[in-house]
Amino acid sequence: MPEAVIRVAGLGKSYVTAAGLFPALKGVDLTIRRGEFVAIMGPSGSGKSTFMNLLGCLDTPTMGDYYLVERNVAHMGSDELAILRNRTIGFVFQGFNLLPRMSLEDNVALPLVYSGIEREVRRAKGRQMLARVGLDGYAKSLPARISGGQQQRVAIARALINSPRLILADEPTGNLDSHTGEEIMALFGQLNDEGITIVLVTHEADIAAHAKRQVRFFDGHIVSDIINDSATLARKPASC
Amino acid sequence: MLGAMLGEAWHAMGCNRMRTALTMLGMVIGVGSVVLMMAIGQGAQYAVAQTISTMGSNLYILISGSTNTSGVRTGSGFGPTLNVADAEAIAELDDISNVAPVHQGTQQLVYGAKNWSATVVGTTPAYLDARAWTLTSGYVFGESDVRSATRVALIGRTAAENLFEPNEDPLGKTIRIRQTPFVIIGTLGAKGQNLDGRDQDDTIIIPLTTAQRKVFGVPFAGSVRTVVLQASSAEAMPAVEKSVTALLRQRHRLREDMDNDFYIRNLAAAADSAAETTRVMSLLLGAIASVSLLVGGIGIMNIMLVSVTERTREIGIRMAIGARQKDILTQFLLEAIMISIAGCLIGLVLGISSALLINAITNMVIVISGGSVLVAFTVAAGVGVFFGFYPARKAAALDPIEALRYQ
């Protein structure tokens, strides 16, 4: 059995609101192993976004433990969390989140700035990553010059640049039409075939169908956790 | 890492050129005005120092006392209480470098068909040393000329210009003062105005004895109205004043209860007050200019704060992909520093060139010292760091989740 990339035990998060303490996540246990492709589903307010933020080391839990590659991150300081976000996790957002005034190669290579890599090495690696997501030749373009699907590919290239153990995607197809969404999902599938662990949040069942495992949240709890055997069969070969 | 951060800051500056330029403008004006004001202030100080130095340094002037005839008191300088022998005795004291008895007044000078009224100074050669007055041509009369009352004269530039044609050399010419012919043996170097605005070059210098016997006439042989004396150093001046006073009281046989029958005046005091005035003026100019530098700094802070708000999402993205708080802090701080240093350099260039322009147009004395430039530069860079720190810290303290959600 492959080692656990993510292991959470009794993970909870409460927010302080005007009406008092609001528990968004109420003690979740989950283990995700290397090479898995997990879709996290659930209606809004179910706690899936809070869970994603905790997995992404963007937020710290108020209770429980979170082991990322067997290191407990629940009590880490902000600098240590930043280093994890930089080296161990790759993020893909719904809104792509590229820096609008930066060329695509610089956008892709941005995480390397915080790893202390030199400019020329960064750019070379950025172009290499762009080629990997099928966008070679776009290195000098600006994000506004390319389509939404292409922007999301750039964001994926950025997530991949530090060879992370884990890719976290928050509604990665939410801003795309269904055809482009399928292409992006195919790319995720291809990356998963290369051995990268992928966790994505979605509320669309046909997107979740690409994942090998589906975890459903409701009211701060996990209500179902099923293996999706049809995933590998449903997947088309990546067309890029 | 710092190199990469610098690149990021440079990139951010380039992204919004108009905003960067406007931010810099405050700094440019601040530094420019500091440099310009300091140049003007130091120029004024320099000009005053020049004027003071033409008077001669560490000078005292001894003036004879007043007389009291049947209850009518004359002003100082009219009593026959100082004489040449007093001057000679003072010269023997310690820390005295020059002593020159002086008898001066205004007389009509005549050369050919021209005549001109100028100050005639009857004195000894030591006077020229005390006043640090040099000749442009000819030579100074000697002690023997003073002893034998020869009729020779040194002529100042203004007097010469008024008596002679522009291309005429006064040297060797004979002028008349009160019917007495004088041969001009030297021309005096130009000194310009003194602190009262009097033209020091409108002067003729002749031997003391000649002046007293042929030009002014004195009721008591050997008596003089004033004696110029120069201490060897500024530090020695108080001691010199005491010893001269004691010596003269002794020579004049004054009892303990009697007042001095002479006055001793410190010319350095007047010079000091003039120098103090200009020093205060240049401080004031500097202070006013510093306010604009401060305003420039606040401008940087404003724009950086706006920039932090505007780029909240960018900060969130950077944090999500691994920027630590100190990376964000460094980036915004570097941006502020780069803007202020760039503004500073442009300000320096503008300040220096406008100072030179003012100098060229108005002939106002301008002094640009490396020190003032360095001070302006350091202060401006400091202002950049100081006012850049708050927005940078604000950016670094953003919560990544909130920042990512920010629209």
XYZ file of C-alpha atoms in Angstrom:
647
model
C 0.000 0.000 0.000
C 1.488 3.398 -0.948
C 2.334 5.828 1.850
C -0.194 8.427 3.003
C 0.257 11.891 1.488
C -2.552 13.325 3.572
C -3.744 11.972 6.909
C -6.191 13.973 8.972
C -7.523 12.916 12.354
C -10.396 14.674 14.104
C -9.726 17.782 12.028
C -12.032 20.683 12.900
C -12.250 24.373 12.272
C -14.469 26.915 13.993
C -14.860 30.534 13.049
C -15.562 33.341 15.458
C -18.638 35.185 14.217
C -20.874 37.846 15.689
C -23.353 35.102 16.630
C -20.657 33.141 18.494
C -18.370 30.267 17.560
C -19.399 28.718 14.236
C -18.040 25.221 13.569
C -17.461 24.849 9.818
C -15.690 21.507 10.059
C -16.599 19.133 12.861
C -13.898 16.515 13.275
C -12.983 14.823 9.994
C -10.852 11.692 9.537
C -9.446 10.977 6.089
C -6.346 9.399 4.565
C -5.260 10.019 0.990
C -2.399 7.900 -0.360
C 0.188 8.584 -3.028
C -1.205 8.345 -6.547
C -4.840 8.854 -5.587
C -7.228 11.110 -7.522
C -9.865 12.317 -5.091
C -12.890 14.504 -5.778
C -14.334 16.324 -2.791
C -17.988 17.093 -3.253
C -20.800 18.643 -1.315
C -23.193 21.585 -1.316
C -22.053 25.056 -0.323
C -21.706 25.394 3.439
C -20.820 21.712 3.785
C -17.279 22.551 4.927
C -15.476 21.371 1.785
C -13.849 24.771 1.114
C -12.714 25.024 4.720
C -11.292 21.522 4.401
C -9.478 22.490 1.180
C -7.957 25.583 2.835
C -6.696 23.428 5.684
C -5.284 20.814 3.263
C -3.611 23.636 1.347
C -1.908 24.981 4.474
C -3.607 28.325 3.871
C -5.353 28.036 7.217
C -4.688 26.290 10.518
C -7.203 23.965 12.226
C -8.736 24.719 15.616
C -8.723 21.033 16.541
C -7.312 17.718 15.387
C -4.151 16.899 13.454
C -3.128 17.084 9.834
C -0.155 15.042 8.646
C 1.145 16.133 5.260
C 3.660 13.491 4.116
C 3.806 12.333 7.753
C 4.610 15.784 9.154
C 2.033 17.313 11.461
C 1.267 20.768 10.091
C -1.493 21.596 12.610
C 0.864 23.606 14.789
C 3.317 24.977 12.246
C 4.146 28.667 11.985
C 3.322 30.760 8.934
C 6.839 30.524 7.449
C 6.878 26.721 7.599
C 3.411 26.613 6.037
C 4.602 28.925 3.261
C 7.493 26.577 2.508
C 5.044 23.624 2.316
C 2.807 25.599 -0.063
C 5.867 26.350 -2.148
C 7.498 22.907 -2.333
C 5.007 20.201 -1.417
C 1.660 21.486 -2.701
C 0.609 22.809 -6.094
C -2.518 24.958 -6.259
C -5.032 25.289 -9.063
C -7.831 27.809 -8.544
C -11.219 28.289 -10.079
C -10.317 31.802 -11.240
C -6.860 30.746 -12.581
C -5.195 33.484 -10.474
C -2.428 34.382 -12.880
C -0.697 37.738 -12.404
C -2.095 39.816 -15.263
C 0.983 41.931 -16.027
C 3.458 39.085 -16.065
C 4.431 36.961 -19.057
C 3.290 33.342 -18.960
C 6.811 31.970 -18.398
C 7.245 34.340 -15.426
C 3.811 33.392 -14.087
C 4.655 29.720 -14.284
C 8.054 30.268 -12.700
C 6.765 32.524 -9.901
C 6.928 29.839 -7.164
C 10.639 29.432 -7.941
C 11.200 33.079 -6.910
C 10.381 31.956 -3.380
C 12.650 28.935 -3.648
C 15.599 31.202 -4.380
C 16.184 30.011 -7.972
C 18.012 32.278 -10.411
C 16.093 34.151 -13.087
C 17.429 32.354 -16.168
C 16.947 28.928 -14.584
C 13.423 29.996 -13.570
C 12.523 31.054 -17.090
C 13.954 27.913 -18.672
C 11.981 25.761 -16.238
C 8.884 27.900 -16.845
C 9.084 27.288 -20.607
C 9.627 23.583 -19.993
C 6.468 23.447 -17.856
C 4.478 25.383 -20.454
C 5.529 22.797 -23.028
C 4.377 20.046 -20.684
C 0.817 21.471 -20.634
C 0.890 22.007 -24.404
C 1.558 25.739 -24.477
C 5.083 25.940 -25.888
C 5.460 29.120 -27.886
C 3.332 31.171 -25.501
C 6.179 31.966 -23.083
C 6.165 35.721 -23.689
C 2.393 36.187 -23.934
C 0.337 37.891 -21.260
C -2.528 35.998 -19.548
C -5.188 38.270 -21.086
C -4.096 37.177 -24.591
C -5.042 33.522 -24.153
C -8.302 31.650 -23.555
C -9.654 30.545 -20.171
C -8.732 26.927 -20.834
C -5.206 27.942 -21.753
C -4.993 30.106 -18.627
C -5.963 27.140 -16.507
C -3.254 25.086 -18.214
C -0.765 27.810 -17.315
C -2.002 27.665 -13.717
C -1.496 23.902 -13.725
C 2.003 24.366 -15.126
C 2.682 26.790 -12.265
C 1.360 24.244 -9.753
C 3.699 21.614 -11.218
C 6.887 23.639 -11.368
C 8.297 22.647 -7.983
C 7.467 18.951 -8.570
C 4.926 18.855 -5.722
C 3.735 15.654 -4.016
C 0.174 16.923 -4.125
C -2.001 19.025 -6.425
C -4.997 20.752 -4.868
C -7.604 22.083 -7.292
C -10.533 24.184 -6.140
C -13.327 24.032 -8.743
C -10.729 24.061 -11.568
C -13.404 23.817 -14.270
C -15.896 26.200 -12.670
C -15.053 29.104 -15.011
C -14.747 26.967 -18.149
C -17.229 25.621 -20.668
C -17.871 21.898 -20.479
C -15.647 20.980 -23.435
C -12.641 22.900 -22.088
C -13.423 21.540 -18.632
C -13.155 18.030 -20.050
C -9.752 18.871 -21.524
C -8.506 20.182 -18.176
C -9.792 17.075 -16.433
C -8.014 14.949 -19.038
C -4.798 16.812 -18.198
C -5.328 16.110 -14.498
C -5.900 12.467 -15.344
C -2.672 12.364 -17.311
C -0.749 13.936 -14.403
C -2.324 11.407 -12.046
C -1.166 8.620 -14.348
C 2.363 10.033 -13.925
C 1.974 9.429 -10.192
C 0.951 12.840 -8.850
C -1.654 12.810 -6.087
C -4.606 15.046 -6.969
C -7.385 16.346 -4.747
C -10.047 18.508 -6.348
C -13.158 20.194 -5.103
C -16.181 20.235 -7.377
C -19.933 20.267 -7.184
C -20.412 18.871 -10.698
C -20.994 15.146 -10.801
C -19.578 14.682 -14.322
C -16.327 16.382 -13.274
C -16.167 14.262 -10.134
C -16.624 11.215 -12.368
C -13.025 11.660 -13.568
C -11.742 11.023 -10.058
C -10.939 7.545 -8.756
C -12.396 8.330 -5.347
C -15.273 10.575 -4.332
C -15.586 12.040 -0.848
C -18.846 13.803 -0.041
C -19.180 16.468 2.668
C -22.319 17.605 4.421
C -22.665 19.888 7.430
C -19.018 19.662 8.438
C -18.829 15.866 8.237
C -17.830 13.321 5.624
C -21.013 11.535 4.662
C -19.697 9.211 1.972
C -16.326 7.999 0.687
C -16.566 5.766 -2.371
C -14.137 4.303 -4.893
C -15.099 5.199 -8.469
C -14.082 2.185 -10.543
C -15.404 3.631 -13.760
C -13.060 6.608 -13.622
C -10.163 5.119 -15.570
C -12.565 3.739 -18.161
C -14.453 7.032 -18.568
C -11.242 8.938 -19.107
C -10.354 9.844 -22.659
C -6.714 10.015 -23.671
C -5.396 13.551 -23.144
C -5.567 15.454 -26.388
C -2.776 17.961 -26.105
C 16.772 35.656 -3.100
C 17.208 39.434 -2.744
C 18.043 39.641 -6.430
C 14.772 37.899 -7.292
C 12.899 40.245 -4.928
C 14.527 43.244 -6.590
C 13.392 41.909 -9.949
C 9.832 41.551 -8.641
C 9.873 45.104 -7.263
C 11.286 46.456 -10.507
C 8.627 44.589 -12.453
C 5.854 45.969 -10.234
C 7.168 49.507 -10.736
C 7.253 49.018 -14.497
C 3.683 47.658 -14.495
C 2.158 50.894 -13.338
C 4.410 53.596 -14.718
C 2.045 56.514 -14.153
C 1.550 55.661 -10.499
C 5.268 55.118 -10.004
C 6.063 58.437 -11.672
C 3.528 60.320 -9.548
C 4.878 58.757 -6.385
C 8.392 59.662 -7.392
C 7.332 63.234 -8.073
C 6.893 63.925 -4.364
C 10.361 62.601 -3.710
C 11.826 64.487 -6.668
C 10.415 67.785 -5.432
C 11.442 67.054 -1.842
C 15.034 66.147 -2.597
C 15.336 68.788 -5.293
C 14.233 71.547 -2.946
C 16.483 70.332 -0.124
C 19.490 70.344 -2.426
C 18.576 73.733 -3.900
C 17.848 75.359 -0.544
C 21.037 74.003 0.962
C 22.999 75.261 -2.038
C 21.498 78.737 -1.631
C 22.009 78.752 2.144
C 25.580 77.589 1.918
C 26.164 80.067 -0.891
C 24.991 82.897 1.383
C 27.226 81.639 4.177
C 30.132 81.487 1.779
C 29.466 85.021 0.514
C 29.365 86.404 4.044
C 32.508 84.508 4.984
C 34.218 86.047 1.946
C 33.179 89.566 2.998
C 34.331 88.950 6.539
C 37.682 87.662 5.390
C 38.275 90.906 3.426
C 38.099 92.819 6.694
C 40.984 90.833 8.086
C 40.680 88.326 10.881
C 40.994 88.625 14.671
C 40.984 92.411 14.560
C 40.558 94.895 17.387
C 40.208 98.579 16.884
C 41.389 100.990 19.559
C 39.702 104.385 19.528
C 40.869 107.373 21.557
C 38.579 108.725 24.252
C 36.285 111.719 24.133
C 37.147 115.178 25.396
C 35.255 117.335 27.820
C 35.718 121.037 27.252
C 33.611 123.273 29.501
C 30.972 120.578 29.676
C 30.848 119.993 25.895
C 31.698 116.376 25.299
C 32.940 115.231 21.921
C 32.362 111.765 20.585
C 34.966 109.071 20.880
C 38.034 109.426 18.696
C 38.493 113.139 19.309
C 40.540 113.134 22.468
C 44.312 113.066 22.071
C 44.637 110.059 24.372
C 46.260 107.536 22.006
C 49.612 108.056 20.401
C 52.143 106.291 18.253
C 54.161 105.352 21.318
C 51.126 103.481 22.701
C 50.963 101.524 19.452
C 54.642 100.694 19.646
C 54.268 99.511 23.251
C 51.289 97.309 22.327
C 53.333 95.703 19.565
C 55.689 94.366 22.247
C 52.869 92.366 23.935
C 52.361 88.617 23.434
C 49.938 87.219 20.837
C 49.868 90.426 18.805
C 50.716 89.965 15.162
C 50.149 93.480 13.796
C 49.628 96.948 15.227
C 48.930 99.901 12.979
C 48.072 103.420 14.147
C 45.555 104.904 11.716
C 44.494 108.434 10.904
C 41.841 108.460 8.222
C 39.417 110.901 6.707
C 37.796 111.851 3.438
C 39.756 114.110 1.118
C 39.529 115.416 -2.414
C 41.989 113.762 -4.800
C 43.087 115.592 -7.928
C 44.738 114.157 -10.998
C 45.053 116.398 -14.021
C 41.584 117.675 -14.856
C 39.807 115.002 -12.755
C 39.044 115.022 -9.099
C 37.434 112.523 -6.767
C 36.665 112.298 -3.064
C 37.943 109.167 -1.329
C 38.932 107.838 2.065
C 42.541 108.662 2.836
C 44.134 106.292 5.316
C 47.359 107.398 6.988
C 48.995 104.379 8.577
C 52.049 102.126 8.785
C 52.853 99.086 6.583
C 51.487 96.776 9.329
C 47.982 97.973 8.415
C 48.095 96.094 5.105
C 49.162 92.909 6.883
C 46.431 93.260 9.508
C 43.771 93.757 6.817
C 45.304 91.021 4.636
C 45.466 93.536 1.818
C 47.696 92.722 -1.124
C 48.972 94.827 -4.012
C 48.298 94.093 -7.655
C 51.297 96.146 -8.752
C 54.059 98.272 -7.274
C 55.269 97.992 -3.711
C 54.240 98.987 -0.186
C 55.915 101.975 1.456
C 58.315 101.038 4.275
C 58.932 102.111 7.849
C 61.500 104.610 6.534
C 58.777 106.286 4.472
C 56.719 106.614 7.648
C 59.669 108.038 9.577
C 60.551 110.578 6.907
C 56.954 111.343 5.867
C 57.485 110.730 2.174
C 54.711 111.658 -0.202
C 53.840 108.266 -1.622
C 50.443 106.603 -1.939
C 48.792 103.218 -2.580
C 45.584 103.547 -4.532
C 42.458 101.382 -4.317
C 40.658 100.152 -7.408
C 37.571 102.390 -7.199
C 39.614 105.529 -6.564
C 41.907 104.626 -9.462
C 38.976 104.022 -11.794
C 37.600 107.470 -11.003
C 40.856 109.364 -11.383
C 42.429 107.594 -14.326
C 41.382 106.542 -17.811
C 40.610 102.816 -18.091
C 43.814 102.092 -20.011
C 45.981 104.348 -17.914
C 48.395 102.799 -15.379
C 48.255 104.800 -12.111
C 51.689 103.536 -11.105
C 54.242 106.387 -11.016
C 51.621 109.072 -11.598
C 51.412 112.030 -9.263
C 48.102 112.989 -7.692
C 47.404 115.837 -5.324
C 45.689 115.684 -1.959
C 45.104 119.132 -0.483
C 47.719 120.649 -2.779
C 50.328 118.105 -1.695
C 51.620 115.938 -4.531
C 51.781 112.173 -3.926
C 53.448 109.613 -6.172
C 51.462 106.422 -6.556
C 53.811 103.521 -5.834
C 51.319 100.672 -5.656
C 47.808 99.650 -6.616
C 45.705 97.784 -4.032
C 43.938 94.486 -4.714
C 40.130 94.657 -4.849
C 38.286 93.906 -1.600
C 34.700 94.787 -2.455
C 32.128 95.960 0.070
C 32.467 95.585 3.801
C 29.556 94.483 6.024
C 28.188 98.064 6.095
C 28.103 98.105 2.327
C 30.908 100.663 2.148
C 33.244 100.242 -0.824
C 36.608 99.314 0.670
C 38.347 99.971 -2.643
C 37.543 103.677 -2.644
C 40.696 104.278 -0.635
C 44.148 105.834 -0.739
C 46.746 104.613 1.751
C 49.630 106.934 2.657
C 52.253 106.957 5.449
C 50.826 108.019 8.813
C 53.277 110.865 9.321
C 52.613 112.313 5.876
C 48.884 112.141 6.525
C 49.144 113.924 9.820
C 51.556 116.615 8.691
C 50.452 117.328 5.130
C 46.821 116.205 4.879
C 44.892 116.255 8.129
C 47.058 118.112 10.604
C 46.983 117.148 14.311
C 46.863 119.303 17.420
C 49.335 117.086 19.314
C 52.254 115.544 17.490
C 52.195 111.762 17.583
C 48.601 111.429 18.745
C 46.294 109.155 16.692
C 42.579 108.594 16.729
C 42.576 104.882 16.071
C 44.913 101.923 16.247
C 44.149 98.696 14.400
C 45.546 95.630 16.088
C 45.459 92.009 15.130
C 45.691 89.110 17.550
C 47.696 86.088 16.425
C 44.667 83.805 16.747
C 40.967 83.856 17.569
C 41.679 81.984 20.822
C 44.147 84.674 21.930
C 41.653 87.523 21.483
C 40.215 87.719 25.026
C 43.748 87.636 26.516
C 44.904 90.302 24.068
C 41.984 92.536 24.994
C 42.882 92.237 28.696
C 46.608 92.807 28.288
C 46.123 95.768 25.918
C 43.653 97.375 28.313
C 45.991 96.848 31.269
C 48.971 98.223 29.370
C 47.167 101.341 28.209
C 45.735 102.046 31.666
C 49.230 101.806 33.048
C 50.737 103.998 30.337
C 47.987 106.579 30.729
C 48.439 106.520 34.529
C 44.759 105.825 35.200
C 43.813 105.178 38.825
C 41.614 102.214 39.837
C 38.539 104.439 40.094
C 39.009 106.094 36.697
C 37.362 104.968 33.459
C 39.349 104.006 30.405
C 40.282 106.993 28.262
C 40.053 104.810 25.122
C 37.691 102.277 23.585
C 38.569 98.806 22.409
C 36.201 97.207 19.917
C 36.162 93.674 18.662
C 35.566 93.602 14.902
C 35.130 89.827 14.993
C 31.893 90.240 16.978
C 30.220 92.023 14.068
C 31.493 89.400 11.689
C 30.245 86.625 13.948
C 26.759 88.052 14.097
C 26.641 88.346 10.320
C 27.810 84.758 9.980
C 25.257 83.658 12.568
C 22.468 85.364 10.628
C 23.250 83.531 7.429
C 23.699 80.263 9.310
C 20.220 80.635 10.781
C 18.884 81.541 7.367
C 20.327 78.439 5.736
C 19.016 76.283 8.587
C 15.600 77.786 8.022
C 15.760 77.098 4.301
C 16.810 73.532 5.035
C 13.943 73.109 7.486
C 11.384 74.349 4.962
C 12.784 72.046 2.312
C 12.726 69.115 4.744
C 8.996 69.578 5.096
C 8.590 68.953 1.382
C 10.775 65.881 1.737
C 8.481 64.685 4.508
C 5.440 65.336 2.328
C 7.127 63.351 -0.435
C 7.597 60.480 2.007
C 3.963 60.580 3.015
C 3.104 60.526 -0.703
C 5.051 57.300 -1.025
C 3.186 55.855 1.928
C -0.184 56.814 0.434
C 0.544 55.281 -2.919
C 1.994 52.158 -1.358
C -1.118 51.762 0.781
C -3.314 52.110 -2.297
C -1.038 49.693 -4.073
C -1.362 47.124 -1.279
C -5.157 47.321 -1.429
C -5.175 47.181 -5.195
C -2.866 44.192 -5.234
C -4.471 42.274 -2.380
C -5.347 39.430 -4.726
C -1.829 39.330 -6.122
C -0.493 39.135 -2.571
C -2.900 36.261 -1.900
C -1.707 34.405 -4.996
C 1.915 34.937 -4.066
C 1.252 33.660 -0.564
C -0.631 30.613 -1.887
C 2.313 29.593 -4.036
C 4.783 29.903 -1.199
C 5.682 33.532 -0.436
C 6.469 33.941 3.255
C 5.380 37.050 5.121
C 8.891 38.404 5.021
C 9.022 37.877 1.235
C 5.949 40.067 0.816
C 7.367 42.584 3.293
C 10.673 42.668 1.434
C 8.978 43.075 -1.926
C 6.876 46.077 -0.898
C 9.707 47.622 1.102
C 12.050 47.268 -1.859
C 9.450 48.880 -4.088
C 9.215 51.854 -1.733
C 12.990 52.109 -1.479
C 13.472 51.861 -5.220
C 10.869 54.539 -5.837
C 12.437 56.836 -3.265
C 15.991 56.255 -4.479
C 15.003 56.794 -8.095
C 13.052 59.914 -7.085
C 16.052 60.960 -5.056
C 18.450 60.690 -7.983
C 16.137 62.646 -10.270
C 15.669 65.194 -7.462
C 19.426 65.541 -7.056
C 19.885 66.164 -10.755
C 17.029 68.692 -10.839
C 18.157 70.414 -7.621
C 21.759 70.737 -8.757
C 20.856 71.885 -12.249
C 18.378 74.489 -10.994
C 21.024 75.719 -8.512
C 23.473 76.081 -11.393
C 20.785 77.797 -13.458
C 20.071 80.303 -10.671
C 23.778 80.903 -10.355
C 24.092 81.512 -14.088
C 21.098 83.848 -14.274
C 21.355 85.880 -11.072
C 25.028 85.649 -10.091
C 23.830 84.544 -6.655
C 26.559 82.589 -4.916
C 25.645 78.879 -4.914
C 27.647 76.273 -3.037
C 26.832 72.612 -3.687
C 28.711 70.511 -1.182
C 29.081 66.752 -1.264
C 27.917 66.749 2.338
C 24.545 68.331 1.617
C 23.970 66.016 -1.332
C 24.835 63.016 0.835
C 22.546 64.208 3.617
C 19.643 64.732 1.195
C 20.196 61.306 -0.311
C 20.441 59.469 3.001
C 17.436 61.248 4.458
C 15.376 60.488 1.348
C 16.329 56.821 1.380
C 15.488 56.766 5.087
C 12.127 58.383 4.385
C 11.460 55.683 1.776
C 12.186 52.901 4.258
C 10.265 54.600 7.050
C 7.128 55.339 5.064
C 7.386 52.138 3.025
C 7.442 49.987 6.125
C 3.847 50.472 7.254
C 2.213 49.525 3.913
C 4.678 46.655 3.477
C 3.845 45.303 6.912
C 0.172 45.660 6.149
C 0.644 43.616 2.976
C 2.655 40.932 4.774
C 0.043 40.607 7.524
C -2.775 39.829 5.066
C -4.554 36.534 5.554
C -3.930 34.441 2.408
C -7.512 33.159 2.227
C -9.023 36.618 2.601
C -6.533 38.010 0.102
C -7.370 35.309 -2.459
C -11.091 36.016 -2.145
C -10.587 39.773 -2.541
C -12.088 41.098 -5.760
